[in-house]
């Protein structure tokens, strides 16, 4: 397909217009060309090449070991597999926290080598200056607040965030600051639903919920959770298929047929 044949490529403006018109935007993670093509065929608006890659595909027990090279490799594959969705690539742990300049170098490398549309970084108030720095230099940044998996070792696991009034207030403040700093959207992970609703009503940019309730402007899920491929999905991630069983049974059946001499 040539660029001229793509009638409605999704852009950052599409996401904002959707929020303003009360239209939900659909985000899904994908990590390779094949899954990106399937997500596009199913009408997904935004593909997030999340650093969840490390846990669901690369066999790590957290997102911490994921590198810039991993993200570039997989985001390039996603870009080869789809034309229409807006594609966001996570900046991995250690590639942006040190300074705005470090974040710019990492983001520029990703944008130049993959041609994706935006980068995502974890962090609220403390990352606002970095978001501003990147945004001022023409980079579309998605912020990620609430449960931030790259801080898992500090927070002691995948726990719901914003459960006390003080913590909820801090997350509300984070959301306001990343919006003011120029983020084009903000992921709200695993926070109380009423807090996500309040944030969604009070900030100008789209909110993207995962475990944050139905009031967010958009929803995101991890590919393996949605399709029932994960061994352990978070309780807030609904499975719409059970492919883990289907795939295992198909492979078993084929193995049985080969062993029984039923196949050439
Ligand atoms: O890495 C990821 O897949 C994410 C989503 C869970 C939002 O950040």
mmCIF file of C-alpha atoms and ligand atoms in Angstrom:
data_model
loop_
_atom_site.group_PDB
_atom_site.id
_atom_site.type_symbol
_atom_site.label_atom_id
_atom_site.label_comp_id
_atom_site.label_asym_id
_atom_site.label_seq_id
_atom_site.Cartn_x
_atom_site.Cartn_y
_atom_site.Cartn_z
ATOM 1 C CA UNK A 1 0.000 0.000 0.000
ATOM 2 C CA UNK A 2 1.385 3.421 -0.878
ATOM 3 C CA UNK A 3 1.083 6.390 1.447
ATOM 4 C CA UNK A 4 -1.408 8.044 -0.912
ATOM 5 C CA UNK A 5 -3.766 5.052 -0.538
ATOM 6 C CA UNK A 6 -4.037 5.447 3.256
ATOM 7 C CA UNK A 7 -7.228 7.396 3.750
ATOM 8 C CA UNK A 8 -7.266 7.986 7.499
ATOM 9 C CA UNK A 9 -3.893 7.606 9.156
ATOM 10 C CA UNK A 10 -4.268 8.088 12.895
ATOM 11 C CA UNK A 11 -2.376 11.094 14.309
ATOM 12 C CA UNK A 12 -2.033 12.767 17.697
ATOM 13 C CA UNK A 13 -4.807 15.150 16.571
ATOM 14 C CA UNK A 14 -7.116 12.176 15.993
ATOM 15 C CA UNK A 15 -6.675 11.150 19.628
ATOM 16 C CA UNK A 16 -7.480 14.644 20.873
ATOM 17 C CA UNK A 17 -10.483 14.970 18.553
ATOM 18 C CA UNK A 18 -11.762 11.609 19.807
ATOM 19 C CA UNK A 19 -11.564 12.882 23.402
ATOM 20 C CA UNK A 20 -13.344 16.086 22.486
ATOM 21 C CA UNK A 21 -16.138 14.153 20.710
ATOM 22 C CA UNK A 22 -16.472 11.531 23.442
ATOM 23 C CA UNK A 23 -15.262 8.771 21.077
ATOM 24 C CA UNK A 24 -13.205 6.008 22.701
ATOM 25 C CA UNK A 25 -9.771 5.284 21.211
ATOM 26 C CA UNK A 26 -8.476 1.712 21.088
ATOM 27 C CA UNK A 27 -4.857 1.022 22.005
ATOM 28 C CA UNK A 28 -3.208 -2.419 22.016
ATOM 29 C CA UNK A 29 0.364 -3.560 22.466
ATOM 30 C CA UNK A 30 2.114 -5.450 19.671
ATOM 31 C CA UNK A 31 5.728 -6.457 19.268
ATOM 32 C CA UNK A 32 6.134 -7.770 15.716
ATOM 33 C CA UNK A 33 4.919 -7.251 12.147
ATOM 34 C CA UNK A 34 2.416 -10.119 12.206
ATOM 35 C CA UNK A 35 0.590 -8.992 15.325
ATOM 36 C CA UNK A 36 0.678 -5.345 14.160
ATOM 37 C CA UNK A 37 -1.042 -6.367 10.910
ATOM 38 C CA UNK A 38 -3.717 -8.280 12.854
ATOM 39 C CA UNK A 39 -4.286 -5.346 15.224
ATOM 40 C CA UNK A 40 -4.640 -3.009 12.266
ATOM 41 C CA UNK A 41 -7.088 -5.367 10.530
ATOM 42 C CA UNK A 42 -9.153 -5.432 13.748
ATOM 43 C CA UNK A 43 -9.432 -1.635 13.784
ATOM 44 C CA UNK A 44 -6.960 -0.759 16.550
ATOM 45 C CA UNK A 45 -6.171 2.983 16.508
ATOM 46 C CA UNK A 46 -2.864 2.976 18.379
ATOM 47 C CA UNK A 47 -0.217 0.261 18.660
ATOM 48 C CA UNK A 48 1.990 0.518 21.713
ATOM 49 C CA UNK A 49 5.298 -1.298 21.484
ATOM 50 C CA UNK A 50 5.471 -1.544 25.252
ATOM 51 C CA UNK A 51 8.492 -2.604 27.224
ATOM 52 C CA UNK A 52 6.131 -5.300 28.529
ATOM 53 C CA UNK A 53 7.887 -6.936 25.559
ATOM 54 C CA UNK A 54 10.545 -7.998 28.049
ATOM 55 C CA UNK A 55 8.070 -9.966 30.161
ATOM 56 C CA UNK A 56 5.610 -11.355 27.608
ATOM 57 C CA UNK A 57 8.027 -12.133 24.763
ATOM 58 C CA UNK A 58 11.641 -12.080 25.886
ATOM 59 C CA UNK A 59 11.327 -14.124 29.088
ATOM 60 C CA UNK A 60 12.512 -11.501 31.600
ATOM 61 C CA UNK A 61 10.805 -11.232 35.001
ATOM 62 C CA UNK A 62 10.459 -7.441 34.785
ATOM 63 C CA UNK A 63 10.768 -4.628 32.242
ATOM 64 C CA UNK A 64 14.114 -3.485 33.686
ATOM 65 C CA UNK A 65 16.404 -5.563 31.395
ATOM 66 C CA UNK A 66 14.784 -4.240 28.189
ATOM 67 C CA UNK A 67 17.221 -2.147 26.127
ATOM 68 C CA UNK A 68 16.931 0.581 23.523
ATOM 69 C CA UNK A 69 18.146 -1.953 20.939
ATOM 70 C CA UNK A 70 15.319 -4.379 21.844
ATOM 71 C CA UNK A 71 12.765 -1.575 21.492
ATOM 72 C CA UNK A 72 14.156 -0.421 18.133
ATOM 73 C CA UNK A 73 14.254 -3.982 16.775
ATOM 74 C CA UNK A 74 10.615 -4.690 17.709
ATOM 75 C CA UNK A 75 9.225 -1.251 16.839
ATOM 76 C CA UNK A 76 10.794 -1.492 13.373
ATOM 77 C CA UNK A 77 9.024 -4.835 12.880
ATOM 78 C CA UNK A 78 5.698 -3.327 13.999
ATOM 79 C CA UNK A 79 6.171 -0.445 11.554
ATOM 80 C CA UNK A 80 6.702 -2.954 8.712
ATOM 81 C CA UNK A 81 3.443 -4.691 9.628
ATOM 82 C CA UNK A 82 0.947 -1.811 9.677
ATOM 83 C CA UNK A 83 0.134 1.457 7.914
ATOM 84 C CA UNK A 84 -2.752 3.138 9.649
ATOM 85 C CA UNK A 85 -2.345 3.005 13.451
ATOM 86 C CA UNK A 86 -0.374 5.581 15.406
ATOM 87 C CA UNK A 87 2.668 3.704 16.758
ATOM 88 C CA UNK A 88 4.164 4.498 20.168
ATOM 89 C CA UNK A 89 7.436 3.044 21.450
ATOM 90 C CA UNK A 90 8.324 2.827 25.147
ATOM 91 C CA UNK A 91 11.611 4.378 26.200
ATOM 92 C CA UNK A 92 13.160 1.550 28.233
ATOM 93 C CA UNK A 93 14.523 1.788 31.764
ATOM 94 C CA UNK A 94 17.798 3.693 31.964
ATOM 95 C CA UNK A 95 17.446 5.416 28.590
ATOM 96 C CA UNK A 96 15.771 8.641 29.777
ATOM 97 C CA UNK A 97 15.696 9.125 33.564
ATOM 98 C CA UNK A 98 19.134 10.721 33.878
ATOM 99 C CA UNK A 99 18.423 14.019 32.100
ATOM 100 C CA UNK A 100 16.231 15.609 29.412
ATOM 101 C CA UNK A 101 19.254 15.457 27.087
ATOM 102 C CA UNK A 102 19.612 11.708 27.615
ATOM 103 C CA UNK A 103 15.884 11.294 26.907
ATOM 104 C CA UNK A 104 16.169 13.377 23.738
ATOM 105 C CA UNK A 105 19.066 11.260 22.447
ATOM 106 C CA UNK A 106 17.143 8.026 23.092
ATOM 107 C CA UNK A 107 13.911 9.342 21.577
ATOM 108 C CA UNK A 108 15.702 10.735 18.515
ATOM 109 C CA UNK A 109 17.403 7.369 17.926
ATOM 110 C CA UNK A 110 14.055 5.565 18.127
ATOM 111 C CA UNK A 111 12.252 8.012 15.846
ATOM 112 C CA UNK A 112 15.076 8.009 13.264
ATOM 113 C CA UNK A 113 15.629 4.254 13.219
ATOM 114 C CA UNK A 114 11.992 3.088 13.365
ATOM 115 C CA UNK A 115 9.936 5.986 11.930
ATOM 116 C CA UNK A 116 7.350 5.449 14.685
ATOM 117 C CA UNK A 117 5.133 8.309 15.842
ATOM 118 C CA UNK A 118 5.740 8.862 19.543
ATOM 119 C CA UNK A 119 7.626 7.702 22.597
ATOM 120 C CA UNK A 120 6.231 6.857 26.037
ATOM 121 C CA UNK A 121 7.964 7.545 29.327
ATOM 122 C CA UNK A 122 7.040 6.591 32.869
ATOM 123 C CA UNK A 123 6.832 9.376 35.432
ATOM 124 C CA UNK A 124 4.695 12.288 36.584
ATOM 125 C CA UNK A 125 5.834 15.517 38.249
ATOM 126 C CA UNK A 126 9.525 14.571 38.231
ATOM 127 C CA UNK A 127 9.463 13.802 34.481
ATOM 128 C CA UNK A 128 7.502 16.937 33.498
ATOM 129 C CA UNK A 129 10.671 18.937 32.648
ATOM 130 C CA UNK A 130 11.814 16.072 30.382
ATOM 131 C CA UNK A 131 8.420 15.891 28.670
ATOM 132 C CA UNK A 132 8.572 19.655 28.119
ATOM 133 C CA UNK A 133 12.128 19.393 26.717
ATOM 134 C CA UNK A 134 11.131 16.691 24.216
ATOM 135 C CA UNK A 135 7.830 18.308 23.292
ATOM 136 C CA UNK A 136 9.508 21.684 22.628
ATOM 137 C CA UNK A 137 11.819 19.855 20.221
ATOM 138 C CA UNK A 138 8.959 18.359 18.218
ATOM 139 C CA UNK A 139 8.675 14.931 19.814
ATOM 140 C CA UNK A 140 5.242 13.508 20.622
ATOM 141 C CA UNK A 141 5.427 12.129 24.156
ATOM 142 C CA UNK A 142 2.951 9.866 25.936
ATOM 143 C CA UNK A 143 3.301 9.950 29.724
ATOM 144 C CA UNK A 144 2.618 6.947 31.979
ATOM 145 C CA UNK A 145 1.587 7.453 35.620
ATOM 146 C CA UNK A 146 -0.038 5.466 38.430
ATOM 147 C CA UNK A 147 1.509 2.009 38.472
ATOM 148 C CA UNK A 148 4.857 2.376 36.736
ATOM 149 C CA UNK A 149 6.347 -1.084 36.071
ATOM 150 C CA UNK A 150 9.901 0.267 35.684
ATOM 151 C CA UNK A 151 9.718 1.260 39.373
ATOM 152 C CA UNK A 152 8.477 -2.175 40.439
ATOM 153 C CA UNK A 153 11.589 -2.924 42.511
ATOM 154 C CA UNK A 154 11.014 0.282 44.489
ATOM 155 C CA UNK A 155 7.261 -0.030 44.984
ATOM 156 C CA UNK A 156 7.530 -3.740 45.768
ATOM 157 C CA UNK A 157 5.465 -5.332 43.002
ATOM 158 C CA UNK A 158 2.500 -4.687 40.750
ATOM 159 C CA UNK A 159 0.228 -2.937 43.260
ATOM 160 C CA UNK A 160 -2.723 -0.603 42.824
ATOM 161 C CA UNK A 161 -1.635 3.035 43.200
ATOM 162 C CA UNK A 162 -3.460 6.125 44.498
ATOM 163 C CA UNK A 163 -5.439 4.305 47.164
ATOM 164 C CA UNK A 164 -4.916 6.855 49.972
ATOM 165 C CA UNK A 165 -6.259 10.439 49.642
ATOM 166 C CA UNK A 166 -2.661 11.792 49.603
ATOM 167 C CA UNK A 167 -1.518 9.331 46.943
ATOM 168 C CA UNK A 168 -4.608 10.070 44.836
ATOM 169 C CA UNK A 169 -3.888 13.806 45.093
ATOM 170 C CA UNK A 170 -0.288 13.219 43.977
ATOM 171 C CA UNK A 171 -1.450 11.270 40.904
ATOM 172 C CA UNK A 172 -3.955 14.002 40.026
ATOM 173 C CA UNK A 173 -1.093 16.505 40.286
ATOM 174 C CA UNK A 174 1.123 14.262 38.112
ATOM 175 C CA UNK A 175 -1.579 14.146 35.439
ATOM 176 C CA UNK A 176 -1.962 17.925 35.420
ATOM 177 C CA UNK A 177 1.787 18.507 35.214
ATOM 178 C CA UNK A 178 2.441 16.074 32.350
ATOM 179 C CA UNK A 179 -0.471 17.584 30.450
ATOM 180 C CA UNK A 180 0.839 21.122 31.023
ATOM 181 C CA UNK A 181 4.338 19.968 30.006
ATOM 182 C CA UNK A 182 3.072 19.016 26.553
ATOM 183 C CA UNK A 183 2.385 15.268 26.701
ATOM 184 C CA UNK A 184 -0.059 14.282 23.957
ATOM 185 C CA UNK A 185 -1.715 11.558 26.075
ATOM 186 C CA UNK A 186 -1.266 9.945 29.467
ATOM 187 C CA UNK A 187 -1.523 6.271 30.414
ATOM 188 C CA UNK A 188 -3.206 5.719 33.803
ATOM 189 C CA UNK A 189 -2.256 2.265 35.070
ATOM 190 C CA UNK A 190 -3.987 0.483 37.941
ATOM 191 C CA UNK A 191 -5.531 3.388 39.873
ATOM 192 C CA UNK A 192 -8.999 3.777 41.425
ATOM 193 C CA UNK A 193 -11.687 4.253 38.801
ATOM 194 C CA UNK A 194 -13.102 7.423 40.361
ATOM 195 C CA UNK A 195 -9.625 8.979 40.342
ATOM 196 C CA UNK A 196 -9.192 8.118 36.639
ATOM 197 C CA UNK A 197 -12.598 9.666 35.950
ATOM 198 C CA UNK A 198 -11.647 12.870 37.777
ATOM 199 C CA UNK A 199 -8.348 13.093 35.870
ATOM 200 C CA UNK A 200 -10.099 12.452 32.542
ATOM 201 C CA UNK A 201 -12.576 15.249 33.216
ATOM 202 C CA UNK A 202 -9.952 17.743 34.349
ATOM 203 C CA UNK A 203 -7.053 17.501 31.914
ATOM 204 C CA UNK A 204 -6.952 18.576 28.288
ATOM 205 C CA UNK A 205 -5.163 15.516 26.891
ATOM 206 C CA UNK A 206 -6.577 12.003 26.368
ATOM 207 C CA UNK A 207 -6.273 9.483 29.208
ATOM 208 C CA UNK A 208 -5.485 5.869 28.328
ATOM 209 C CA UNK A 209 -6.641 3.437 30.986
ATOM 210 C CA UNK A 210 -5.364 0.027 31.967
ATOM 211 C CA UNK A 211 -6.950 -1.163 35.191
ATOM 212 C CA UNK A 212 -8.306 2.378 35.631
ATOM 213 C CA UNK A 213 -11.970 1.963 34.760
ATOM 214 C CA UNK A 214 -14.307 2.742 31.912
ATOM 215 C CA UNK A 215 -14.247 6.539 32.101
ATOM 216 C CA UNK A 216 -10.831 6.979 30.460
ATOM 217 C CA UNK A 217 -10.768 8.398 26.932
ATOM 218 C CA UNK A 218 -8.994 5.291 25.643
ATOM 219 C CA UNK A 219 -8.209 1.768 26.816
ATOM 220 C CA UNK A 220 -5.014 -0.206 26.356
ATOM 221 C CA UNK A 221 -4.328 -3.899 26.892
ATOM 222 C CA UNK A 222 -1.305 -6.105 26.516
ATOM 223 C CA UNK A 223 -1.647 -8.415 23.480
ATOM 224 C CA UNK A 224 -0.947 -11.596 25.450
ATOM 225 C CA UNK A 225 -3.508 -10.714 28.160
ATOM 226 C CA UNK A 226 -6.300 -9.828 25.715
ATOM 227 C CA UNK A 227 -5.829 -13.064 23.783
ATOM 228 C CA UNK A 228 -5.370 -15.371 26.768
ATOM 229 C CA UNK A 229 -1.744 -16.174 25.916
ATOM 230 C CA UNK A 230 -0.305 -15.127 29.281
ATOM 231 C CA UNK A 231 0.282 -17.631 32.056
ATOM 232 C CA UNK A 232 -0.510 -14.968 34.686
ATOM 233 C CA UNK A 233 -2.532 -11.940 33.586
ATOM 234 C CA UNK A 234 -3.239 -9.050 35.936
ATOM 235 C CA UNK A 235 -6.767 -9.325 37.421
ATOM 236 C CA UNK A 236 -7.877 -6.135 35.640
ATOM 237 C CA UNK A 237 -6.960 -7.421 32.150
ATOM 238 C CA UNK A 238 -9.901 -9.235 30.529
ATOM 239 C CA UNK A 239 -9.113 -12.135 28.164
ATOM 240 C CA UNK A 240 -11.301 -12.148 25.043
ATOM 241 C CA UNK A 241 -9.890 -15.486 23.822
ATOM 242 C CA UNK A 242 -7.978 -18.409 25.325
ATOM 243 C CA UNK A 243 -5.289 -18.961 22.737
ATOM 244 C CA UNK A 244 -2.789 -20.481 25.174
ATOM 245 C CA UNK A 245 -4.954 -23.622 25.371
ATOM 246 C CA UNK A 246 -5.859 -23.569 21.690
ATOM 247 C CA UNK A 247 -2.217 -23.361 20.620
ATOM 248 C CA UNK A 248 -0.993 -26.001 23.068
ATOM 249 C CA UNK A 249 -3.757 -28.387 21.981
ATOM 250 C CA UNK A 250 -3.012 -27.842 18.276
ATOM 251 C CA UNK A 251 0.705 -28.562 18.771
ATOM 252 C CA UNK A 252 -0.084 -31.618 20.929
ATOM 253 C CA UNK A 253 -2.519 -32.950 18.334
ATOM 254 C CA UNK A 254 0.030 -32.529 15.549
ATOM 255 C CA UNK A 255 2.714 -34.246 17.670
ATOM 256 C CA UNK A 256 0.322 -37.149 18.387
ATOM 257 C CA UNK A 257 -0.490 -37.504 14.684
ATOM 258 C CA UNK A 258 3.198 -37.530 13.733
ATOM 259 C CA UNK A 259 4.002 -40.130 16.411
ATOM 260 C CA UNK A 260 1.079 -42.281 15.261
ATOM 261 C CA UNK A 261 2.388 -42.190 11.693
ATOM 262 C CA UNK A 262 -0.726 -40.423 10.459
ATOM 263 C CA UNK A 263 1.218 -37.753 8.606
ATOM 264 C CA UNK A 264 3.910 -37.985 5.944
HETATM 265 O O1 LIG B 1 4.679 -1.789 28.448
HETATM 266 C C1 LIG B 1 3.449 -1.798 28.284
HETATM 267 O O2 LIG B 1 2.874 -2.677 27.642
HETATM 268 C C2 LIG B 1 2.689 -0.710 28.874
HETATM 269 C C3 LIG B 1 1.197 -0.888 28.969
HETATM 270 C C4 LIG B 1 0.874 -1.821 30.068
HETATM 271 C C5 LIG B 1 0.507 0.401 29.108
HETATM 272 O O3 LIG B 1 3.245 0.247 29.304
#
